[in-house]
Coordinates of C-alpha atoms in Angstrom, one line a residue:
X438 CA 0.0 0.0 0.0
X439 CA 1.2 3.5 -0.8
X440 CA 1.6 5.8 2.2
X441 CA -1.4 8.1 2.8
X442 CA -0.3 11.7 2.6
X443 CA -1.9 15.1 2.1
X444 CA -1.5 15.4 -1.6
X445 CA -4.4 16.3 -3.8
X446 CA -5.6 13.7 -6.2
X447 CA -5.7 14.9 -9.9
X448 CA -9.5 14.7 -9.8
X449 CA -9.7 17.0 -6.8
X450 CA -7.9 20.0 -8.4
X451 CA -10.5 22.5 -9.6
X452 CA -10.3 24.1 -13.1
X453 CA -8.9 27.6 -13.5
X454 CA -11.4 30.4 -13.5
X455 CA -11.9 31.6 -17.1
X456 CA -10.4 28.3 -18.4
X457 CA -13.0 25.8 -17.3
X458 CA -12.9 24.2 -20.8
X459 CA -9.1 23.8 -20.8
X460 CA -9.4 20.2 -21.9
X461 CA -10.5 21.4 -25.3
X462 CA -7.0 22.6 -26.0
X463 CA -5.5 19.2 -26.1
X464 CA -5.9 15.7 -27.6
X465 CA -8.3 13.5 -25.6
X466 CA -5.6 11.1 -24.4
X467 CA -3.4 13.8 -22.8
X468 CA -5.3 15.3 -19.8
X469 CA -6.1 13.5 -16.6
X470 CA -9.4 11.7 -17.0
X471 CA -12.4 13.9 -16.3
X472 CA -14.4 11.1 -14.7
X473 CA -15.7 9.4 -17.8
X474 CA -13.5 6.3 -17.3
X475 CA -13.7 5.1 -13.7
X476 CA -10.7 2.7 -14.1
X477 CA -8.5 5.5 -15.4
X478 CA -9.5 7.9 -12.6
X479 CA -8.8 5.1 -10.0
X480 CA -5.3 4.3 -11.5
X481 CA -4.3 8.0 -11.8
X482 CA -5.4 8.8 -8.2
X483 CA -3.1 6.0 -6.8
X484 CA 0.0 7.2 -8.6
X485 CA 2.6 9.8 -7.5
X486 CA 2.7 12.6 -10.0
X487 CA 5.4 15.2 -10.3
X488 CA 5.2 18.4 -12.4
X489 CA 7.8 18.5 -15.1
X490 CA 8.8 22.2 -14.6
X491 CA 12.3 21.3 -15.8
X492 CA 11.1 21.2 -19.4
X493 CA 7.6 22.7 -19.2
X494 CA 7.5 25.5 -16.5
X495 CA 4.5 27.2 -18.0
X496 CA 1.1 26.0 -19.4
X497 CA 1.5 24.4 -22.7
X498 CA -0.4 25.5 -25.8
X499 CA -2.1 23.0 -28.1
X500 CA 0.7 22.5 -30.5
X501 CA 3.3 22.2 -27.7
X502 CA 1.8 18.7 -27.4
X503 CA 3.8 17.8 -30.5
X504 CA 6.9 18.1 -28.3
X505 CA 5.9 17.3 -24.8
X506 CA 3.6 14.5 -25.8
X507 CA 6.3 13.0 -28.0
X508 CA 8.9 13.5 -25.2
X509 CA 7.3 11.0 -22.8
X510 CA 5.9 8.8 -25.6
X511 CA 9.4 7.9 -26.9
X512 CA 11.1 8.0 -23.5
X513 CA 8.6 5.5 -22.1
X514 CA 8.9 2.9 -24.8
X515 CA 12.6 3.3 -25.1
X516 CA 13.0 2.1 -21.5
X517 CA 10.1 -0.4 -21.3
X518 CA 10.0 -2.1 -24.8
X519 CA 13.5 -1.5 -26.4
X520 CA 16.1 -1.4 -23.6
X521 CA 13.7 -3.4 -21.4
X522 CA 14.6 -2.1 -17.9
X523 CA 13.7 -5.1 -15.6
X524 CA 11.6 -3.2 -13.0
X525 CA 10.2 -0.2 -14.9
X526 CA 7.6 0.4 -17.6
X527 CA 8.3 4.0 -18.4
X528 CA 7.0 7.4 -17.4
X529 CA 3.4 8.2 -18.3
X530 CA 2.5 11.9 -18.6
X531 CA -0.7 13.8 -18.1
X532 CA -2.0 17.3 -18.2
X533 CA -3.8 19.2 -15.5
X534 CA -4.9 22.8 -16.2
X535 CA -2.4 23.0 -19.0
X536 CA 0.6 21.8 -16.9
X537 CA 2.5 18.5 -17.5
X538 CA 2.9 15.9 -14.8
X539 CA 4.6 12.5 -15.0
X540 CA 5.0 9.4 -12.9
X541 CA 7.0 6.1 -13.2
X542 CA 5.4 2.7 -13.6
X543 CA 7.3 0.3 -11.3
X544 CA 7.2 -3.5 -11.9
X545 CA 7.1 -5.6 -8.7
X546 CA 6.4 -9.1 -9.9
X547 CA 9.6 -11.2 -9.4
X548 CA 8.8 -13.5 -12.3
X549 CA 8.3 -10.6 -14.8
X550 CA 11.5 -8.9 -13.5
X551 CA 13.5 -12.1 -13.9
X552 CA 12.2 -12.6 -17.5
X553 CA 12.9 -8.9 -18.4
X554 CA 16.4 -9.0 -16.7
X555 CA 17.7 -11.6 -19.2
X556 CA 16.6 -9.5 -22.2
X557 CA 17.9 -6.3 -20.6
X558 CA 21.4 -7.7 -19.8
X559 CA 21.9 -9.0 -23.3
X560 CA 20.9 -5.7 -24.9
X561 CA 22.7 -3.5 -22.5
X562 CA 26.1 -5.3 -22.9
X563 CA 25.7 -5.4 -26.6
X564 CA 25.3 -1.6 -26.7
X565 CA 28.3 -1.0 -24.4
X566 CA 30.5 -3.3 -26.4
X567 CA 29.5 -1.7 -29.7
X568 CA 29.1 1.8 -28.5
X569 CA 31.3 3.7 -31.0
X570 CA 29.7 1.9 -34.0
X571 CA 26.2 2.6 -32.7
X572 CA 26.9 6.3 -32.1
X573 CA 28.3 6.6 -35.6
X574 CA 25.2 4.9 -37.1
X575 CA 23.0 7.1 -35.0
X576 CA 24.7 10.3 -36.1
X577 CA 24.3 9.3 -39.8
X578 CA 20.6 8.6 -39.3
X579 CA 20.0 12.0 -37.5
X580 CA 21.9 13.9 -40.3
X581 CA 19.7 12.2 -42.9
X582 CA 16.6 13.3 -41.0
X583 CA 17.9 16.9 -40.7
X584 CA 18.5 16.9 -44.5
X585 CA 14.9 15.9 -45.1
X586 CA 13.6 18.5 -42.7
X587 CA 15.7 21.2 -44.5
X588 CA 14.0 20.2 -47.8
X589 CA 10.4 20.7 -46.6
X590 CA 8.7 23.6 -48.4
X591 CA 5.1 24.9 -48.4
X592 CA 4.4 26.3 -51.9
X593 CA 1.6 28.9 -52.3
X594 CA -1.5 27.6 -54.2
X595 CA -1.5 29.3 -57.6
X596 CA -4.5 30.7 -59.6
X597 CA -3.7 28.1 -62.3
X598 CA -1.3 25.2 -61.7
X599 CA 1.8 24.8 -63.9
X600 CA 1.7 23.0 -67.2
X601 CA 4.3 20.6 -65.8
X602 CA 1.6 18.9 -63.8
X603 CA 0.4 17.5 -67.1
X604 CA 3.6 17.0 -68.9
X605 CA 5.3 15.3 -65.9
X606 CA 2.1 13.6 -64.7
X607 CA 2.8 15.2 -61.3
X608 CA -0.4 15.6 -59.2
X609 CA -0.9 19.3 -58.1
X610 CA 0.5 22.0 -55.8
X611 CA -2.2 21.0 -53.3
X612 CA -0.6 17.5 -53.1
X613 CA 2.8 19.1 -52.5
X614 CA 1.4 21.1 -49.6
X615 CA -0.4 18.0 -48.1
X616 CA 2.8 16.0 -48.5
X617 CA 4.9 18.7 -46.9
X618 CA 2.6 18.9 -43.9
X619 CA 2.6 15.1 -43.5
X620 CA 6.4 15.0 -43.9
X621 CA 6.8 17.7 -41.2
X622 CA 5.0 15.6 -38.6
X623 CA 6.5 12.3 -39.7
X624 CA 10.0 13.7 -39.4
X625 CA 9.1 15.3 -36.1
X626 CA 8.2 11.8 -34.8
X627 CA 11.4 10.5 -36.3
X628 CA 13.5 13.2 -34.6
X629 CA 12.0 12.4 -31.2
X630 CA 12.6 8.7 -31.8
X631 CA 16.2 9.5 -32.5
X632 CA 16.4 11.4 -29.3
X633 CA 15.8 8.3 -27.2
X634 CA 17.4 5.5 -29.4
X635 CA 20.6 5.6 -27.3
X636 CA 19.5 8.0 -24.6
X637 CA 19.1 5.5 -21.7
X638 CA 22.6 4.1 -21.7
X639 CA 24.5 7.0 -20.1
X640 CA 21.9 7.4 -17.4
X641 CA 21.8 3.7 -16.6
X642 CA 25.6 3.4 -16.5
X643 CA 25.8 6.4 -14.2
X644 CA 23.1 5.1 -11.9
X645 CA 24.9 1.7 -11.6
X646 CA 28.2 3.5 -10.8
X647 CA 26.3 5.6 -8.3
X648 CA 25.0 2.5 -6.5
X649 CA 28.6 1.3 -6.1
X650 CA 29.6 4.8 -4.9
X651 CA 26.7 4.8 -2.4
X652 CA 28.0 1.5 -1.0
X653 CA 31.5 2.9 -0.5
X654 CA 30.8 6.5 0.3
X655 CA 31.8 8.3 -2.9
X656 CA 28.4 8.7 -4.6
X657 CA 28.7 12.5 -4.9
X658 CA 32.0 12.2 -6.7
X659 CA 30.7 9.9 -9.5
X660 CA 29.7 12.6 -11.9
X661 CA 33.2 14.2 -11.7
X662 CA 35.1 11.0 -12.5
X663 CA 33.2 10.1 -15.7
X664 CA 32.6 13.5 -17.4
X665 CA 34.0 14.1 -20.9
X666 CA 36.8 16.5 -21.4
X667 CA 35.8 17.7 -24.9
X668 CA 32.0 17.3 -25.1
X669 CA 30.4 18.2 -28.5
X670 CA 27.8 20.2 -26.6
X671 CA 30.4 22.8 -25.7
X672 CA 31.3 23.4 -29.4
X673 CA 28.9 26.4 -29.7
X674 CA 30.7 28.1 -26.8
X675 CA 34.1 27.3 -28.5
X676 CA 32.8 29.1 -31.6
X677 CA 32.0 32.2 -29.6
X678 CA 35.6 32.1 -28.3
X679 CA 36.9 31.8 -31.8
X680 CA 34.9 34.9 -32.8
X681 CA 36.2 36.8 -29.8
X682 CA 39.8 35.9 -30.7
X683 CA 39.2 37.0 -34.3
X684 CA 37.7 40.3 -33.1
X685 CA 40.9 40.9 -31.1
X686 CA 43.2 39.9 -33.9
X687 CA 41.3 42.3 -36.3
X688 CA 41.3 45.1 -33.7
X689 CA 37.5 45.6 -33.8
X690 CA 36.8 45.0 -30.1
X691 CA 35.3 48.5 -29.6
X692 CA 32.4 47.6 -31.9
X693 CA 31.2 45.0 -29.4
X694 CA 31.7 47.3 -26.5
X695 CA 29.8 50.2 -28.0
X696 CA 27.0 48.5 -29.9
X697 CA 24.3 45.9 -29.0
X698 CA 22.5 43.2 -30.9
X699 CA 22.0 43.8 -34.6
X700 CA 23.8 47.1 -34.3
X701 CA 27.0 45.2 -34.1
X702 CA 26.5 43.6 -37.6
X703 CA 25.4 47.0 -39.0
X704 CA 28.6 48.6 -37.8
X705 CA 30.8 45.8 -38.9
X706 CA 29.4 45.9 -42.4
X707 CA 31.1 49.3 -42.9
X708 CA 34.7 48.0 -42.8
X709 CA 36.7 45.2 -44.6
X710 CA 37.8 43.8 -41.2
X711 CA 34.2 43.8 -40.0
X712 CA 33.1 41.9 -43.2
X713 CA 35.8 39.4 -42.6
X714 CA 34.5 38.8 -39.1
X715 CA 30.9 38.5 -40.4
X716 CA 32.0 35.9 -42.9
X717 CA 33.3 33.7 -40.1
X718 CA 30.2 34.4 -38.0
X719 CA 27.9 33.3 -40.9
X720 CA 30.1 30.1 -41.2
X721 CA 29.4 29.3 -37.5
X722 CA 25.8 30.2 -37.0
X723 CA 24.3 27.1 -38.6
X724 CA 24.1 24.8 -36.7
X725 CA 26.2 26.0 -33.7
X726 CA 24.1 29.1 -32.8
X727 CA 20.9 27.1 -33.0
X728 CA 21.5 26.4 -29.3
X729 CA 18.2 26.8 -27.4
X730 CA 18.1 29.4 -24.7
X731 CA 16.3 27.2 -22.3
X732 CA 15.8 23.5 -21.6
X733 CA 12.1 23.8 -21.9
X734 CA 10.7 22.1 -25.0
X735 CA 8.0 24.4 -26.3
X736 CA 7.5 25.0 -30.1
X737 CA 8.4 28.7 -29.7
X738 CA 11.6 28.2 -27.8
X739 CA 14.2 30.7 -29.0
X740 CA 17.8 30.0 -30.1
X741 CA 21.0 32.0 -29.7
X742 CA 20.6 33.3 -33.2
X743 CA 17.1 34.7 -32.4
X744 CA 18.6 36.9 -29.6
X745 CA 21.6 38.8 -31.0
X746 CA 21.8 41.1 -27.9
X747 CA 22.7 38.2 -25.6
X748 CA 24.7 36.4 -28.2
X749 CA 27.0 39.4 -28.8
X750 CA 27.1 40.1 -25.0
X751 CA 28.7 36.7 -24.5
X752 CA 31.2 37.3 -27.3
X753 CA 32.0 40.7 -25.7
X754 CA 32.6 39.0 -22.3
X755 CA 35.2 36.8 -23.9
X756 CA 36.8 39.8 -25.6
X757 CA 37.0 41.6 -22.3
X758 CA 38.9 38.7 -20.8
X759 CA 41.3 38.6 -23.7
X760 CA 41.9 42.3 -23.5
X761 CA 42.8 41.9 -19.8
X762 CA 45.3 39.1 -20.7
X763 CA 43.2 36.4 -19.2
X764 CA 42.9 32.9 -20.7
X765 CA 39.6 31.7 -22.2
X766 CA 40.8 28.2 -22.9
X767 CA 39.3 25.2 -21.1
X768 CA 42.0 23.7 -18.9
X769 CA 41.7 20.2 -20.3
X770 CA 45.0 19.1 -18.8
X771 CA 43.9 20.4 -15.3
X772 CA 40.5 18.7 -15.7
X773 CA 42.2 15.4 -16.6
X774 CA 44.5 15.6 -13.6
X775 CA 41.6 16.4 -11.3
X776 CA 39.5 13.6 -12.7
X777 CA 42.4 11.1 -12.3
X778 CA 43.0 12.2 -8.7
X779 CA 39.3 11.9 -7.8
X780 CA 39.2 8.5 -9.5
X781 CA 42.1 7.2 -7.4
X782 CA 40.5 8.7 -4.3
X783 CA 37.3 6.8 -5.0
X784 CA 39.2 3.6 -5.8
X785 CA 41.0 3.8 -2.4
X786 CA 37.7 4.0 -0.6
X787 CA 36.6 0.6 -2.0
X788 CA 37.0 -2.1 0.6
X789 CA 37.2 -5.3 -1.5
X790 CA 39.2 -6.5 -4.6
X791 CA 36.0 -7.7 -6.2
X792 CA 34.3 -4.3 -5.9
X793 CA 37.5 -2.6 -7.1
X794 CA 37.4 -4.8 -10.2
X795 CA 33.8 -3.8 -10.7
X796 CA 34.6 -0.2 -10.2
X797 CA 37.3 -0.3 -12.9
X798 CA 34.9 -1.9 -15.4
X799 CA 32.2 0.6 -14.6
X800 CA 34.5 3.6 -14.9
X801 CA 35.7 2.4 -18.4
X802 CA 32.2 1.7 -19.6
X803 CA 30.6 4.8 -18.1
X804 CA 33.3 7.2 -19.5
X805 CA 32.7 5.7 -22.9
X806 CA 28.9 6.5 -22.9
X807 CA 28.6 9.4 -20.5
X808 CA 29.3 12.2 -23.0
X809 CA 26.3 11.1 -25.1
X810 CA 24.0 12.3 -22.3
X811 CA 24.7 15.9 -23.4
X812 CA 26.1 15.5 -26.9
X813 CA 22.9 14.0 -28.3
X814 CA 21.4 17.4 -27.6
X815 CA 23.6 19.0 -30.2
X816 CA 21.9 16.9 -32.9
X817 CA 18.4 16.8 -31.3
X818 CA 17.6 19.9 -29.3
X819 CA 20.0 22.3 -31.1
X820 CA 19.8 21.2 -34.7
X821 CA 16.7 19.0 -35.4
X822 CA 14.2 20.6 -33.0
X823 CA 15.2 24.1 -34.2
X824 CA 14.5 23.0 -37.8
X825 CA 11.1 21.6 -36.8
X826 CA 10.2 24.8 -35.0
X827 CA 11.3 26.8 -38.1
X828 CA 9.2 24.6 -40.4
X829 CA 6.2 24.9 -38.1
X830 CA 6.4 28.7 -38.4
X831 CA 6.8 28.4 -42.2
X832 CA 3.5 26.4 -42.2
X833 CA 2.0 29.2 -40.0
X834 CA 3.1 31.8 -42.5
X835 CA 1.5 29.7 -45.3
X836 CA -1.8 29.5 -43.4
X837 CA -1.5 33.3 -42.8
X838 CA -1.1 34.0 -46.5
X839 CA -4.1 31.8 -47.3
X840 CA -6.3 33.6 -44.8
X841 CA -6.8 30.9 -42.2
X842 CA -5.0 32.8 -39.3
X843 CA -4.0 36.4 -38.7
X844 CA -0.5 35.8 -37.4
X845 CA 2.0 33.0 -38.2
X846 CA 2.3 32.4 -34.4
X847 CA -1.4 31.6 -34.2
X848 CA -0.5 28.1 -35.5
X849 CA 0.7 27.3 -31.9
X850 CA -3.0 27.2 -30.9
X851 CA -3.9 24.3 -33.3
X852 CA -3.7 20.7 -32.2
X853 CA -1.1 18.8 -34.1
X854 CA -3.6 16.3 -35.7
X855 CA -6.0 19.2 -36.3
X856 CA -3.6 20.7 -38.8
X857 CA -4.3 17.9 -41.3
X858 CA -7.9 19.1 -41.3
X859 CA -6.9 22.8 -41.6
X860 CA -4.4 22.2 -44.5
X861 CA -6.9 19.9 -46.3
X862 CA -9.6 22.6 -45.9
X863 CA -7.5 25.2 -47.6
X864 CA -6.4 22.9 -50.4
X865 CA -9.9 21.6 -51.1
X866 CA -11.4 25.1 -51.1
X867 CA -8.6 26.2 -53.6
X868 CA -9.4 23.2 -55.8
X869 CA -13.1 24.1 -56.2
X870 CA -12.8 27.9 -55.9
X871 CA -14.7 28.4 -52.7
X872 CA -13.8 30.3 -49.5
X873 CA -11.9 28.7 -46.7
X874 CA -13.8 28.4 -43.4
X875 CA -11.4 30.8 -41.8
X876 CA -13.9 32.3 -39.4
X877 CA -14.4 28.8 -37.8
X878 CA -10.7 28.4 -37.3
X879 CA -10.1 32.0 -36.1
X880 CA -12.9 31.7 -33.4
X881 CA -11.3 28.5 -32.1
X882 CA -7.9 30.2 -32.0
X883 CA -9.1 33.3 -30.0
X884 CA -11.0 31.1 -27.5
X885 CA -7.9 29.0 -26.9
X886 CA -5.6 32.0 -26.6
X887 CA -7.9 33.4 -23.8
X888 CA -7.9 30.1 -21.9
X889 CA -4.2 29.6 -22.3
X890 CA -3.5 33.1 -20.9
X891 CA -5.6 32.3 -17.9
X892 CA -3.7 29.0 -17.4
X893 CA -0.4 30.8 -17.5
X894 CA -1.5 33.0 -14.5
X895 CA -2.2 29.8 -12.5
X896 CA 0.4 28.2 -10.1
X897 CA -0.1 24.5 -10.3
X898 CA 0.6 22.1 -7.4
X899 CA 4.1 20.4 -7.7
X900 CA 3.0 17.0 -6.5
X901 CA -0.3 15.0 -6.9
X902 CA -1.6 11.6 -5.9
X903 CA 0.1 9.6 -3.2
X904 CA 3.8 9.2 -2.2
X905 CA 5.1 5.9 -3.6
X906 CA 6.3 3.0 -1.4
X907 CA 8.7 1.8 -4.1
X908 CA 11.6 3.8 -5.5
X909 CA 11.4 5.2 -9.0
X910 CA 13.4 2.7 -11.1
X911 CA 13.6 4.7 -14.4
X912 CA 17.2 6.0 -14.6
X913 CA 16.3 9.3 -16.3
X914 CA 13.7 10.1 -13.6
X915 CA 16.3 9.6 -10.9
X916 CA 19.3 11.2 -12.7
X917 CA 17.6 14.0 -14.7
X918 CA 14.9 15.1 -12.2
X919 CA 16.6 14.0 -9.0
X920 CA 13.6 12.1 -7.7
X921 CA 15.4 9.8 -5.4
X922 CA 14.3 7.9 -2.3
X923 CA 15.9 10.6 -0.1
X924 CA 14.2 13.3 -2.1
X925 CA 10.8 11.7 -1.7
X926 CA 11.4 11.4 2.1
X927 CA 12.2 15.1 2.2
X928 CA 9.0 16.0 0.4
X929 CA 7.0 13.8 2.8
X930 CA 8.5 15.6 5.7
X931 CA 7.9 19.0 4.2
X932 CA 4.3 18.1 3.7
X933 CA 4.0 18.0 7.5
X934 CA 6.3 20.8 8.7
X935 CA 7.0 24.4 7.8
X936 CA 9.9 24.8 5.5
X937 CA 11.4 27.9 7.3
X938 CA 14.2 30.0 5.8
X939 CA 16.4 27.1 4.7
X940 CA 16.1 25.7 1.2
X941 CA 17.3 22.1 0.6
X942 CA 17.7 20.1 -2.6
X943 CA 19.8 17.8 -4.7
X944 CA 23.6 18.5 -4.4
X945 CA 24.7 17.9 -7.9
X946 CA 28.3 18.8 -7.2
X947 CA 30.5 18.6 -4.1
X948 CA 31.8 21.6 -2.4
X949 CA 30.7 24.9 -0.8
X950 CA 30.2 28.2 -2.5
X951 CA 29.4 31.7 -1.3
X952 CA 28.6 34.8 -3.3
X953 CA 25.9 37.3 -4.4
X954 CA 22.8 35.5 -5.6
X955 CA 21.5 36.8 -9.0
X956 CA 18.0 35.7 -10.0
X957 CA 17.7 35.3 -13.8
X958 CA 14.3 34.1 -14.9
X959 CA 15.3 33.8 -18.6
X960 CA 18.4 33.6 -20.8
X961 CA 17.9 37.1 -22.2
X962 CA 18.8 38.5 -18.8
X963 CA 21.9 36.3 -18.3
X964 CA 24.2 39.3 -19.1
X965 CA 23.5 40.5 -15.5
X966 CA 25.6 37.6 -14.1
X967 CA 29.1 38.7 -13.2
X968 CA 32.2 36.7 -12.3
X969 CA 31.7 35.1 -8.9
X970 CA 27.9 35.4 -8.7
X971 CA 25.6 32.6 -7.7
X972 CA 23.2 32.0 -10.6
X973 CA 19.6 31.3 -9.5
X974 CA 17.3 30.3 -12.4
X975 CA 14.5 27.9 -13.1
X976 CA 16.7 25.7 -15.4
X977 CA 19.7 25.9 -17.7
X978 CA 20.5 24.6 -21.2
X979 CA 23.6 24.1 -23.3
X980 CA 23.3 27.7 -24.5
X981 CA 24.0 28.9 -20.9
X982 CA 27.7 27.7 -21.1
X983 CA 29.2 31.2 -21.3
X984 CA 27.0 32.2 -18.3
X985 CA 28.0 29.2 -16.2
X986 CA 31.7 30.0 -16.7
X987 CA 31.1 33.3 -14.9
X988 CA 29.0 31.7 -12.1
X989 CA 30.5 30.4 -8.8
X990 CA 27.5 28.1 -8.2
X991 CA 24.1 27.4 -9.7
X992 CA 20.7 26.9 -8.0
X993 CA 17.8 25.5 -10.1
X994 CA 14.1 24.9 -9.5
X995 CA 14.5 21.2 -10.4
X996 CA 17.0 18.7 -11.7
X997 CA 19.2 15.8 -10.7
X998 CA 22.8 14.6 -11.0
X999 CA 22.7 14.3 -14.7
X1000 CA 20.7 17.5 -15.7
X1001 CA 22.6 19.9 -17.9
X1002 CA 23.9 22.3 -15.2
X1003 CA 25.2 19.4 -13.1
X1004 CA 27.2 17.9 -15.9
X1005 CA 28.6 21.1 -17.3

């Protein structure tokens, strides 16, 4: 039996005033059950649900479901049906008043666990033994998907279609549009599938090493003894440094100190040296500067390139260091020395030869796969998802030109599968020369906008249901969100006592830090962080690398030992 605690059941949370019909914004399968299916309500009320504020801190819009729904869809089956974790069936997700919650389905039947363990061990060892080959295959597949995404185009419907439609026996422009729409969502699914094809292995390896560390007292050092020294995820930051060095070499530093945002490029265009710098900038910006500004996974999430003010501020910070004679290089040699010293320290803490042998094996295997936990984001969250978002807006522009919506961004208020209807409506109306039912769609959009705005004003409960008796067995739940047995016990205690003035959480890195706390709600304000500050922010993403370099410590709303800020 799960422990009885004072958490609200999903069915007990009232709707938000002014957004009582919030369920209309999302596919029927996504919200918590409204009471129509008694079995579903009963199951949901007995689970422990945690709000995923790491990736979805605000209410999601209808089209955000194409990302957040896919996120848990592919994550769940990756662990339960492909890798086959013995005691876990994935992480179901549900919406409540527009906010995303997830739980973990734990398997307790010994016979089922034994059967799944045999499959798991075979597949896991195969992946570890063939890791380099698998990663190479994976990168090739992702690049193929990226190329197909780049080729998606939404042509305008002409007054009269081209003669080539007859001479080449080639359908119609309407078919091209329908095909482009279907390709966009097919490739979106494929992109999310890529995200989780090898995703589980770094988290699982780290979790296994952590268990050994817990046994011998070095659990908190595990992250530091397996981290990669030249992760691909830091390449965008390295390109910023390259541009800072080039600016110093060309003697154009003052442009970055006197101008902001797009003004920098306007000023640089006026000189040959500035044009030389811009040429290198254009060479780097795709795909390196597609880095997302946040770790949230909304369809409107901005990239570095969308925020030139912050982008050029980060370059200026590196220029300032170079002008002062300071180094901006990563101390790889020092990091390697520190890692080796910590590794030996951990090894000395192990009490038996058998466990030392196991430690050496785990270190070798975990170091091999650990960098992928961040590096896969370069291909997925940087490159692929940025392209998907770009193509979604291109479809929004197409719908705008054909009178369905007033602004391209209005597309965010359509449901993903509804867009098949919308695009078909436009194409069939064009084919027979009648008006599109634009008023119908526009009325839906306006109603949804109003409800979503109300939902964004709402503060959702962090936890729902009942506290679990079993630990969460899914590695990403433990490593990425930090939902450990100890954390659950803290939450249970906090449910009964006042929290006071002391904040507690997951210590993702060993040590003590002291300094001025700077609260930064979003990346666009990250320029406020000075050297030695304590960065306090809801979450970070790879794009925050230059900011983390200036920060003495980081405090986040949520995350675990393998979230981005912890690894970097």
